[in-house]
Tab-separated table of C-alpha atoms in Angstrom:
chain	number	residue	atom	x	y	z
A	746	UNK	CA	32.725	196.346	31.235
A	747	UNK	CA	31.763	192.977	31.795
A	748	UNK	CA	29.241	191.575	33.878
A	749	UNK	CA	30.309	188.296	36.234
A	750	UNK	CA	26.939	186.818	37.587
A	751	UNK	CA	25.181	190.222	38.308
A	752	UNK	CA	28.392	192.094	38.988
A	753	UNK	CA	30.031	195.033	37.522
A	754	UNK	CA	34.211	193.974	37.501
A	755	UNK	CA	36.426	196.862	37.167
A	756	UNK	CA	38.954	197.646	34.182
A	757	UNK	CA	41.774	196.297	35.593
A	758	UNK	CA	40.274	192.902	36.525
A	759	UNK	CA	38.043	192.799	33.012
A	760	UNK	CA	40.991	190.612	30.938
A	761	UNK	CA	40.585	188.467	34.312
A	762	UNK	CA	36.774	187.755	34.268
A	763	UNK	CA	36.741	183.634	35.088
A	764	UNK	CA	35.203	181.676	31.729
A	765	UNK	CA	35.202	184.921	29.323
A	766	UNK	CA	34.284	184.001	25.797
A	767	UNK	CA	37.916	183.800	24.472
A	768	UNK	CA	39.662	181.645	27.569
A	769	UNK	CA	39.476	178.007	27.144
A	770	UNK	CA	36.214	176.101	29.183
A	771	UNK	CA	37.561	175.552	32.732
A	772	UNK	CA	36.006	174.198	36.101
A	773	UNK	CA	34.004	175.996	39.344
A	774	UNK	CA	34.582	174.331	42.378
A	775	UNK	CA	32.579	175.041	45.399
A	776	UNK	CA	34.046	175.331	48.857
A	777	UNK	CA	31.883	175.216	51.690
A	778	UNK	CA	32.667	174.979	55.389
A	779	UNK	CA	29.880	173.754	58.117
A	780	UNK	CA	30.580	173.464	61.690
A	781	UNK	CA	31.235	175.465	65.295
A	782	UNK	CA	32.768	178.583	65.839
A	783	UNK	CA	36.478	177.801	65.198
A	784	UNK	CA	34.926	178.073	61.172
A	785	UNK	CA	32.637	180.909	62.089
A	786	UNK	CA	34.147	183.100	64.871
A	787	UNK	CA	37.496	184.858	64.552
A	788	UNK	CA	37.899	186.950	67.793
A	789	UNK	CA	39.372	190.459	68.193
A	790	UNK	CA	42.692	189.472	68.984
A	791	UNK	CA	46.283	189.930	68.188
A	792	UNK	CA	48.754	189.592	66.391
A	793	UNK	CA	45.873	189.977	63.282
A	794	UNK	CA	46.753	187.316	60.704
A	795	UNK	CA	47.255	187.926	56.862
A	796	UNK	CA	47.596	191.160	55.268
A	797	UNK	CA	44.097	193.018	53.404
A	798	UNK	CA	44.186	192.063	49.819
A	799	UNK	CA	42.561	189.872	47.580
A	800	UNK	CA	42.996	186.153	47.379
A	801	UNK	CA	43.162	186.187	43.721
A	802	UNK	CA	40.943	189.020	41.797
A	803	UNK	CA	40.221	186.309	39.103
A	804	UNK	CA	39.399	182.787	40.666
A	805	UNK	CA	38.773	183.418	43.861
A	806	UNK	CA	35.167	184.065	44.953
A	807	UNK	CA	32.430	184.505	47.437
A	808	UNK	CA	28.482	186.013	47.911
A	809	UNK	CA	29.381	188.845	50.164
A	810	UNK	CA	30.209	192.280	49.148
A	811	UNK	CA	32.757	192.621	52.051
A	812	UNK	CA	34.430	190.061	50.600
A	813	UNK	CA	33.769	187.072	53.569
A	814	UNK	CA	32.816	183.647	52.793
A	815	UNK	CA	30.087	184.403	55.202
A	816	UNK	CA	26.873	184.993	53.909
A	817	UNK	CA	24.288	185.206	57.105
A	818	UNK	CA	24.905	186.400	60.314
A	819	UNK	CA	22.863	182.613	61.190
A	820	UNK	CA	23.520	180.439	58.328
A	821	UNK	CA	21.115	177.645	60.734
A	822	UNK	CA	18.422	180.242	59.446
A	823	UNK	CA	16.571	180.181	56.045
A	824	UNK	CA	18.738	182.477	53.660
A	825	UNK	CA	17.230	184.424	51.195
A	826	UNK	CA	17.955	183.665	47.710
A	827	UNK	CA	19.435	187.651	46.756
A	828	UNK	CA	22.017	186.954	49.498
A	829	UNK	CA	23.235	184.112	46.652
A	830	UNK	CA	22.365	186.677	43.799
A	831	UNK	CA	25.858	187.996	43.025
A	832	UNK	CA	29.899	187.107	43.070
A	833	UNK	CA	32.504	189.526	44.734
A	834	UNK	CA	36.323	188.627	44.538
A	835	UNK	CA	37.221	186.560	48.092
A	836	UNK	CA	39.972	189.135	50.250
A	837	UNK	CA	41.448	188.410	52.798
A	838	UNK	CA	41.441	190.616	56.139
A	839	UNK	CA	43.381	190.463	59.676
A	840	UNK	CA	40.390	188.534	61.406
A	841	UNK	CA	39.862	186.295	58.282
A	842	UNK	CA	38.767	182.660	59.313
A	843	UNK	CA	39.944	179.545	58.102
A	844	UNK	CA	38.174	179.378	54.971
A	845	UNK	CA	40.232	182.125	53.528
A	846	UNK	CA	43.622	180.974	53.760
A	847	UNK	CA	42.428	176.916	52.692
A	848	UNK	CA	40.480	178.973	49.705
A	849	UNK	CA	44.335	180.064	48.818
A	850	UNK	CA	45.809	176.742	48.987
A	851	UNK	CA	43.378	175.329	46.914
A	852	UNK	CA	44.089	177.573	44.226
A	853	UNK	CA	46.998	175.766	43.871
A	854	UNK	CA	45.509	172.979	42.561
A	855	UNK	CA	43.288	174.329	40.298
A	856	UNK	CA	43.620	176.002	36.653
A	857	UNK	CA	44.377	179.657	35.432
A	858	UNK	CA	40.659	179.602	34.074
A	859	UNK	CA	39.010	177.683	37.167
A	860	UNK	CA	36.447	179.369	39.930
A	861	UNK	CA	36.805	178.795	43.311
A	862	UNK	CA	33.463	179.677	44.854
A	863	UNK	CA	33.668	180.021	49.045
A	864	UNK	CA	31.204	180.036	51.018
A	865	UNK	CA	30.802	179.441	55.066
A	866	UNK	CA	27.631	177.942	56.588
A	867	UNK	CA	29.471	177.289	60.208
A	868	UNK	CA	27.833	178.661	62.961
A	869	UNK	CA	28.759	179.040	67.090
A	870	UNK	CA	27.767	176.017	69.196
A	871	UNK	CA	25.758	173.921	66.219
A	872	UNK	CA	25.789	170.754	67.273
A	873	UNK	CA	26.384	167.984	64.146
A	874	UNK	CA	22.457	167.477	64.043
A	875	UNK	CA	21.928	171.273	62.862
A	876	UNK	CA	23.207	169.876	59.848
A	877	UNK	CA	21.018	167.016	59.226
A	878	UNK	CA	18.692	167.499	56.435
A	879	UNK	CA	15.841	167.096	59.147
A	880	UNK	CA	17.303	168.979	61.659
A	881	UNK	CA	15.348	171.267	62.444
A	882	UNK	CA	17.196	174.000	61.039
A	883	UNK	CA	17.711	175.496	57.433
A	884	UNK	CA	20.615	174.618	57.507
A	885	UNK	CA	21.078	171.739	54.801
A	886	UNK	CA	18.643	173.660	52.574
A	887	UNK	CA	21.179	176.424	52.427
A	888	UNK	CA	23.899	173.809	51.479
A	889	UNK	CA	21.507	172.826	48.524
A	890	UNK	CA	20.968	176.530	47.558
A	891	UNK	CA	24.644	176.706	46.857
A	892	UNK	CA	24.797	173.850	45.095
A	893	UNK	CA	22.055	175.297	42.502
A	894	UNK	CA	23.757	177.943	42.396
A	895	UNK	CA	26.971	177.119	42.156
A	896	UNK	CA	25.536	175.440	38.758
A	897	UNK	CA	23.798	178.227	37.894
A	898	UNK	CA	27.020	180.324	37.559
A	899	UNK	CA	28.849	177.278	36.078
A	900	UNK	CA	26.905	177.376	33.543
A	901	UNK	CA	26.775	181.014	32.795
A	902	UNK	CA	30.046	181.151	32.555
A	903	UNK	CA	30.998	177.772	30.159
A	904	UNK	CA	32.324	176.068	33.545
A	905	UNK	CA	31.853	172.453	34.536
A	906	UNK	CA	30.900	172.137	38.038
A	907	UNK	CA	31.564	168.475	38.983
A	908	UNK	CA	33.391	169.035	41.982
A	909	UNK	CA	32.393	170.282	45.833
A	910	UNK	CA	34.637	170.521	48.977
A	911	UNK	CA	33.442	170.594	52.708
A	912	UNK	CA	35.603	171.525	55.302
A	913	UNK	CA	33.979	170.375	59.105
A	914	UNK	CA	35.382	171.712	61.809
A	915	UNK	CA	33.198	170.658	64.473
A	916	UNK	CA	32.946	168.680	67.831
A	917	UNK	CA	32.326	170.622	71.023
A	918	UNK	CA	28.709	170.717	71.155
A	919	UNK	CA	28.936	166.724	71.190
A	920	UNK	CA	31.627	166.656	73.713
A	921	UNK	CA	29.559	164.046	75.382
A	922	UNK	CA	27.967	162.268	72.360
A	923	UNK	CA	29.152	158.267	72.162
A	924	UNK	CA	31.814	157.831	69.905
A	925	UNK	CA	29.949	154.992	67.332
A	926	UNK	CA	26.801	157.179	67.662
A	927	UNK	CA	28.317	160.095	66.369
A	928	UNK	CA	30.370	158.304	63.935
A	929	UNK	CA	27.142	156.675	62.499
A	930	UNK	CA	25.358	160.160	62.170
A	931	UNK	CA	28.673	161.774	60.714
A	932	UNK	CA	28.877	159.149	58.123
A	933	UNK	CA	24.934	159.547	57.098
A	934	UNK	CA	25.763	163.472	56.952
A	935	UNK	CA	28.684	162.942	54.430
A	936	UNK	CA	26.149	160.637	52.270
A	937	UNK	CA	23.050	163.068	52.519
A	938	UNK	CA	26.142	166.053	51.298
A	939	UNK	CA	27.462	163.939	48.823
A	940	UNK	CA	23.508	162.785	47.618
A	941	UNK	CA	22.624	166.427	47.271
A	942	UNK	CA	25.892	167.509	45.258
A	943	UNK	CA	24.801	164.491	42.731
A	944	UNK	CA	21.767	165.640	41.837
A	945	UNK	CA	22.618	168.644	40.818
A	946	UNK	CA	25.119	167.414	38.849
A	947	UNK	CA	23.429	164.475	37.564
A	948	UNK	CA	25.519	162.031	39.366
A	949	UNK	CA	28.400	163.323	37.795
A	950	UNK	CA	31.320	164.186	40.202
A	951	UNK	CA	32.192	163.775	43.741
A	952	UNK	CA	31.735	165.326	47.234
A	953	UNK	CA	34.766	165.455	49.353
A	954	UNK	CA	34.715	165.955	53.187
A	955	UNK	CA	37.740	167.557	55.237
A	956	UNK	CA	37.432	167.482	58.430
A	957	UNK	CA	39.987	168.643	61.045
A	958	UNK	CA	40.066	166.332	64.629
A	959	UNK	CA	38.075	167.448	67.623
A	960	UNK	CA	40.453	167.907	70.605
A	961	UNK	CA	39.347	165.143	73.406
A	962	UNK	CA	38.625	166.444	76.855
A	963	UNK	CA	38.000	163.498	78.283
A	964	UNK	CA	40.168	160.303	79.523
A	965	UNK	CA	37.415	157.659	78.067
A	966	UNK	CA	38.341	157.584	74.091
A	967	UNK	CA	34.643	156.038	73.793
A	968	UNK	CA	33.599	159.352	74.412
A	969	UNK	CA	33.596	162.303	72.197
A	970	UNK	CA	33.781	163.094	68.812
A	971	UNK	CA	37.473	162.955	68.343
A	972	UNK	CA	37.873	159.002	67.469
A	973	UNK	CA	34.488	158.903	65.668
A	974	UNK	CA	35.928	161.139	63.155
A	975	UNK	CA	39.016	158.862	62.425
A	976	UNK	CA	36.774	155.981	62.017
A	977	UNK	CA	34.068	157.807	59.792
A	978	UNK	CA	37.688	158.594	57.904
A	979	UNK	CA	38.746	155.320	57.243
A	980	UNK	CA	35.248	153.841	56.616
A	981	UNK	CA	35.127	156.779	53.946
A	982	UNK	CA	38.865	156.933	52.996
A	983	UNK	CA	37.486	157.694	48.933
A	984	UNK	CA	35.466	160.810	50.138
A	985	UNK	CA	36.724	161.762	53.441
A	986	UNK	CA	39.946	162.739	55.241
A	987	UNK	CA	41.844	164.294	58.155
A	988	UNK	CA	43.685	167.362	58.191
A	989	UNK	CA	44.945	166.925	61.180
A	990	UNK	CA	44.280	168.033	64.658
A	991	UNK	CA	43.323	171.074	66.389
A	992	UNK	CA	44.936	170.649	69.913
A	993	UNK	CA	48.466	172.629	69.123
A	994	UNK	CA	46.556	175.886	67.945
A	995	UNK	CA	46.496	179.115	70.233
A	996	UNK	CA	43.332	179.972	71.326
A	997	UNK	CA	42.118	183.242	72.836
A	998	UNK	CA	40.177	182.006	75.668
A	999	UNK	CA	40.884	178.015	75.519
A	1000	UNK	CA	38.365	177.269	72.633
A	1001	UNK	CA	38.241	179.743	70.045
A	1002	UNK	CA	40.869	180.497	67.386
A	1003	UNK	CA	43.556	183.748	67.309
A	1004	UNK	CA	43.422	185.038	64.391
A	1005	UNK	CA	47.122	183.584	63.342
A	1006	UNK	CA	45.932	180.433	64.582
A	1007	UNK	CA	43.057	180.292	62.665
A	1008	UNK	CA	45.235	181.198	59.073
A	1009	UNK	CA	47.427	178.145	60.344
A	1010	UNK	CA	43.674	175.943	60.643
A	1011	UNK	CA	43.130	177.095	56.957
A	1012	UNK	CA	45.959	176.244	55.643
A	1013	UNK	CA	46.365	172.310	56.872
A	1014	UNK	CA	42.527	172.264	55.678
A	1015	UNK	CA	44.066	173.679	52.452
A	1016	UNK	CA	47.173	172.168	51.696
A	1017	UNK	CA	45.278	168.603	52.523
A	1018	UNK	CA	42.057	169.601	49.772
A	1019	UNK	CA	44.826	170.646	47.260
A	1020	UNK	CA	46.492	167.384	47.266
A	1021	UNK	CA	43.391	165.179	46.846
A	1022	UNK	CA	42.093	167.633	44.018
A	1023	UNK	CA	45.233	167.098	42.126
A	1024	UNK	CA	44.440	163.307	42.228
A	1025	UNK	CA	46.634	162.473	45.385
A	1026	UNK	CA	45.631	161.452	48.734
A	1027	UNK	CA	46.511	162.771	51.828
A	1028	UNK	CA	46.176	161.119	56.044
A	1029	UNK	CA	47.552	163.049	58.800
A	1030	UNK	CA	49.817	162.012	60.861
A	1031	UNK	CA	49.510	158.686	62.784
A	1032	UNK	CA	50.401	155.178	64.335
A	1033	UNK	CA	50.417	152.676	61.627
A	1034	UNK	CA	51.345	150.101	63.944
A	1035	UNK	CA	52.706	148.660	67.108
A	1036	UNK	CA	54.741	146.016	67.585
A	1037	UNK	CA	55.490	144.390	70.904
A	1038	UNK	CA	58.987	142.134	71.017
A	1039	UNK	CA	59.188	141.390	74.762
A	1040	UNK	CA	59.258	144.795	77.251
A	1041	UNK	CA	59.773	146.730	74.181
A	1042	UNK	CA	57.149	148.336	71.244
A	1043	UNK	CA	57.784	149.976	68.505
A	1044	UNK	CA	55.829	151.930	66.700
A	1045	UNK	CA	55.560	153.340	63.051
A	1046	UNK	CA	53.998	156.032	62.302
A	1047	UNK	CA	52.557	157.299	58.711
A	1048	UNK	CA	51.151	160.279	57.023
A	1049	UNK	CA	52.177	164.111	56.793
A	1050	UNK	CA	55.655	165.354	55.296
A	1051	UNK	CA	58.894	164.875	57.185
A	1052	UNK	CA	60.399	162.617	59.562
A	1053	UNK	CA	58.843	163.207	63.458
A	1054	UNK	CA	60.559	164.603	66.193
A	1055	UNK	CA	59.389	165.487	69.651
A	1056	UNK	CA	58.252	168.754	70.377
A	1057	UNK	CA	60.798	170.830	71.967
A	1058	UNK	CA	58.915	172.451	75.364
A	1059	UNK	CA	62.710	172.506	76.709
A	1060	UNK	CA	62.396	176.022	75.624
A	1061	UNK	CA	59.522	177.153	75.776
A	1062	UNK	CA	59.286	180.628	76.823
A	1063	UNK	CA	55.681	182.177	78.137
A	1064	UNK	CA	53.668	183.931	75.551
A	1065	UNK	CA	55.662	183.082	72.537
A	1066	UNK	CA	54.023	180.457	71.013
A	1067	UNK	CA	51.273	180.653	68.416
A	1068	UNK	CA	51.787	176.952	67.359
A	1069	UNK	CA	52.539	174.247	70.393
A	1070	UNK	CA	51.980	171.728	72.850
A	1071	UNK	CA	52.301	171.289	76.689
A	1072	UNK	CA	54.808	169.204	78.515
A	1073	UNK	CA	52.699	165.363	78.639
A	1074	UNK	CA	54.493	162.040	79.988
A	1075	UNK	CA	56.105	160.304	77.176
A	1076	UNK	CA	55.175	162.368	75.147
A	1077	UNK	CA	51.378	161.502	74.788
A	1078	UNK	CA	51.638	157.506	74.462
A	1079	UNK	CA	49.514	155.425	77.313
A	1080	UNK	CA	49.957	151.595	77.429
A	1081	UNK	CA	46.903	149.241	78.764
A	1082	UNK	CA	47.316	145.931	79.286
A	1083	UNK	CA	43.860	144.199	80.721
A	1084	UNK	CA	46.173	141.307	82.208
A	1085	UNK	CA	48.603	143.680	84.073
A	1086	UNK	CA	47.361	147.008	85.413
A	1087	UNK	CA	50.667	147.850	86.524
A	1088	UNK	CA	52.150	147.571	83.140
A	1089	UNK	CA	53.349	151.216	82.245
A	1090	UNK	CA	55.820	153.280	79.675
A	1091	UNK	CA	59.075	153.668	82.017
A	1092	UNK	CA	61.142	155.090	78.826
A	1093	UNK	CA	60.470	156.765	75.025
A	1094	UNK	CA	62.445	157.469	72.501
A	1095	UNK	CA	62.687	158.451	68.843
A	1096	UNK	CA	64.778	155.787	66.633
A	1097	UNK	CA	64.294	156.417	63.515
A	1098	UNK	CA	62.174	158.814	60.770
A	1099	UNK	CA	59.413	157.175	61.967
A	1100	UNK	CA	59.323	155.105	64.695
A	1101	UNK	CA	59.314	155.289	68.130
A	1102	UNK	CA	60.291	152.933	71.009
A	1103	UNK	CA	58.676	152.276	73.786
A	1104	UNK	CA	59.898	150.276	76.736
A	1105	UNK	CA	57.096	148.930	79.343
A	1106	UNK	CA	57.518	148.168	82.969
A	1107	UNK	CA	56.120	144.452	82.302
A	1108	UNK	CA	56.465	142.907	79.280
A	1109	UNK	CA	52.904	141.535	78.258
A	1110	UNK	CA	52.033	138.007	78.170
A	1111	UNK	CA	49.672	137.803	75.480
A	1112	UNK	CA	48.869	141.201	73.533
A	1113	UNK	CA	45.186	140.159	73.024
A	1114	UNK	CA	43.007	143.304	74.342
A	1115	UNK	CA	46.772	145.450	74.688
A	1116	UNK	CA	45.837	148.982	73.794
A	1117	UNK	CA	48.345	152.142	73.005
A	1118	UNK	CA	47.004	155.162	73.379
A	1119	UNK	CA	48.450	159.086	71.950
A	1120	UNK	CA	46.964	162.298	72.979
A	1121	UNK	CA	44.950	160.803	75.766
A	1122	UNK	CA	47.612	162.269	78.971
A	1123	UNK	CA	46.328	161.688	82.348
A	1124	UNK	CA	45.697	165.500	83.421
A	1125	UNK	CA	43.080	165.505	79.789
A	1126	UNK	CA	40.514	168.009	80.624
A	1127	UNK	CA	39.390	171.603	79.862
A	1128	UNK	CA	40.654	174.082	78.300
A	1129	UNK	CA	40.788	172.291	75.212
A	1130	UNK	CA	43.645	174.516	73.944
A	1131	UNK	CA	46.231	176.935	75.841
A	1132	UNK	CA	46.245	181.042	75.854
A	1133	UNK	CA	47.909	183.866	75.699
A	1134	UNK	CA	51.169	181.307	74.004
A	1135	UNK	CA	51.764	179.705	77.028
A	1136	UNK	CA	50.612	175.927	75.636
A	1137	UNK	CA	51.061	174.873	79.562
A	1138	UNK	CA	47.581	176.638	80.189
A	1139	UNK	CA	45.957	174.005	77.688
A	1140	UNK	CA	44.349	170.715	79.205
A	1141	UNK	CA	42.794	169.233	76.314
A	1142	UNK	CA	44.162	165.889	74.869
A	1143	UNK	CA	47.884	166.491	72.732
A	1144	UNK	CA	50.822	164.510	72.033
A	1145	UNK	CA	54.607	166.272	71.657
A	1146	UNK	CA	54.922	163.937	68.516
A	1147	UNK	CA	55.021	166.182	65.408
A	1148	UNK	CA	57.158	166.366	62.079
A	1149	UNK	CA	59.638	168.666	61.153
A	1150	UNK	CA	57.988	169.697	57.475
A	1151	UNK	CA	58.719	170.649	54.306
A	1152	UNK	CA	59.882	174.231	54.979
A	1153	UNK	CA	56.548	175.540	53.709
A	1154	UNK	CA	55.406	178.619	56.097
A	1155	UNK	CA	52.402	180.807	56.540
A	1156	UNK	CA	52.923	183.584	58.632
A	1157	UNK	CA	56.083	182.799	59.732
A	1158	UNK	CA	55.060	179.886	61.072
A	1159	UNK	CA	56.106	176.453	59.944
A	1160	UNK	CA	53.436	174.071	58.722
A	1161	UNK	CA	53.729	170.795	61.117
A	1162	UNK	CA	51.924	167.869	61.112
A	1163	UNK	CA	50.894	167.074	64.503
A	1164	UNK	CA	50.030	163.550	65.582
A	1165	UNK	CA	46.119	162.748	65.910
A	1166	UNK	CA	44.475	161.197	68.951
A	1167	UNK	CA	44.650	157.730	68.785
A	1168	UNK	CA	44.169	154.466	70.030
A	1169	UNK	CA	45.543	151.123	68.150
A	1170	UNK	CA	45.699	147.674	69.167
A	1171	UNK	CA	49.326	145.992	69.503
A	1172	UNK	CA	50.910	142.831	67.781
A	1173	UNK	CA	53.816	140.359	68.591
A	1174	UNK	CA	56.598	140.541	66.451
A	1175	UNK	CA	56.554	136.847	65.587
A	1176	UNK	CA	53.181	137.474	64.543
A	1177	UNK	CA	54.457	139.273	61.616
């Protein structure tokens, strides 16, 4: 039987060894995730989420024997280097986190003879300096460790290794950070990561950075983490982008992830890696623009698959919902107009695949300093997410704006692009 990197494979997965002398030279792409607990924690919940079984027995990989991305108990601790020693095939379990189900949807855009290699440094309450390569913890050591030896088995095994992913899910331990100072420190963070993938490669390559949006608690948008991660976005757009946000996931006690919910995580991470991998690009979904043309603005949305709708809490029946949104006034947007502060939304509507219309209480004068908020309602607080699906128990920022998808599922559950928290400036429609 062969060996793969220090392991013994079984018979029936032997023709299925990744780079075996006879199969064609392919690549091994590492997948690491780093942030808070909705990446490390999967509580004991239910409904479980996928089915036991391996992701795929031939390209699908991790360090741990139980088959876990997780390696350490504390990945913010010094790892030894036999924990990095050997390969096992990555499975999948009923409390598997997010990594697992993303690892699958990468697959897709990868090669029969290609090596995903997972692997999850997250840990509970790190806050984004853990991370920092003088942070005080191990932590970005251990990131470099996998880099070496993601190498290492690259080149045992006639792989290039050109390519590494990072999933961040992270945000409540700077709930109260300023938004440009944690923007500037998340942007050094993704050049330190993408530094320390290049010189193990030689320069060769690129680092890419997914990163999920922090649900806002908090009515001041200059506060938090959840607009410094759009901006760090767009100031990155080559090597960073947004799955999406977090607010319409089910939690199990307002912050951390059911196990369905976190599949559904995975799976936006996933289906958002696959598409840039395969050369594409990917934004969530989000106002383009707004465009004022007396009491009336319309905005135009862009990104994710479909045409939007507004969520349906008509419905909405307690404890049914794995995937949702409360009830918000129309239906997340906020107008502010610094020459009016009486200026409000009196009516919303959809008009068209895209677009939405607004119609204000005062038409503005001059749009110079005219904000528009989304996902910023005026009862924003804690919980950050609802319970027990009941999404009226949730009082972290949302919007109702979502699309309607492609049809693609994942346990049952249809794959929706939900709106991000936002905040644009307006324009006059003669100005354009």
């Amino acid at each position: 039987m062969p060996i793969c990197a220090g392991r013994w494979l079984p018979p029936e997965m032997e023709a299925d060894a990744p780079g075996g002398a006879e199969g064609p030279k392919g690549e091994l792409v590492l997948y690491v995730g780093l942030g808070q607990s909705l990446l490390a924690l999967t509580p004991r919940s239910r409904p479980l989420g996928e089915k036991p079984g391996f992701v795929d027995p031939a390209r699908a990989w991790v360090f741990s024997a139980t088959g876990d991305p997780k390696v350490a108990g504390n990945p913010l601790a010094d790892i030894p280097e036999e924990a990095f020693a050997m390969l096992y095939p990555h499975q999948r379990m009923g409390r598997s986190g997010p990594l697992t189900a993303a690892s699958a949807e990468i697959l897709s855009a990868l090669g029969p003879q290609d090596l995903l290699l997972t692997v999850n440094l997250a840990r509970r309450g790190a806050a984004l300096s853990y991370f920092e390569p003088e942070g005080g913890t191990a932590s970005f050591q251990n990131f470099q460790r996998c880099l070496e030896r993601a190498a290492e088995i690259a080149g045992e095994r006639g792989l290039r290794f050109t390519r590494t992913v990072v999933s961040w899910v992270q945000g409540q331990a700077d709930a109260r950070s300023i938004r440009r100072r944690y923007a500037k420190r998340l942007g050094l963070l993704v050049g330190d990561l993408e530094a320390a993938h290049l010189a193990v490669t030689g320069g060769v390559g690129r680092l890419y950075v997914c990163l999920s949006q922090a649900t806002a608690t908090a009515a001041v948008p200059a506060i938090g983490p959840a607009l410094a991660q759009i901006d760090v976005a767009r100031s990155r757009r080559d090597r960073v982008f947004v799955a999406g946000p977090e607010y319409m996931l089910e939690r199990s006690d307002g912050v951390h992830l059911t196990p369905q919910a976190a599949v559904y995580l995975g799976a936006l991470h996933g289906r958002a890696i696959a598409r840039v991998l395969m050369g594409g690009t990917w934004k969530p979904l989000q106002m383009e623009r707004a465009v004022v043309e007396g009491d009336r603005v319309v905005v135009t949305f862009e990104g994710g698959i479909g045409a939007i709708v507004a969520h349906d809490v008509g419905g909405q029946v307690a404890g049914g919902y794995r995937i949702g949104a409360r009830a918000v006034p129309d239906l997340g947007f906020r107008w502010s107009d610094p020459a009016n502060a009486d200026a409000r939304i009196v009516e919303v509507g959809i008009v068209g695949p895209r677009q939405v219309a607004l119609r204000l209480s005062h038409p503005p004068v001059s749009v110079t300093g005219c904000e528009l908020s989304l996902g910023f309602p005026p009862d924003i607080g804690l919980p950050e997410g609802f319970v027990a699906g009941d999404p009226s128990t949730g009082r972290g920022g949302c919007s109702m704006v979502r699309t309607v998808g492609d049809g693609a599922r994942k346990l049952g559950l249809e794959l929706h692009d939900w709106a991000i928290q936002q905040v644009i400036g307006a324009s006059h429609g003669k100005d354009r």
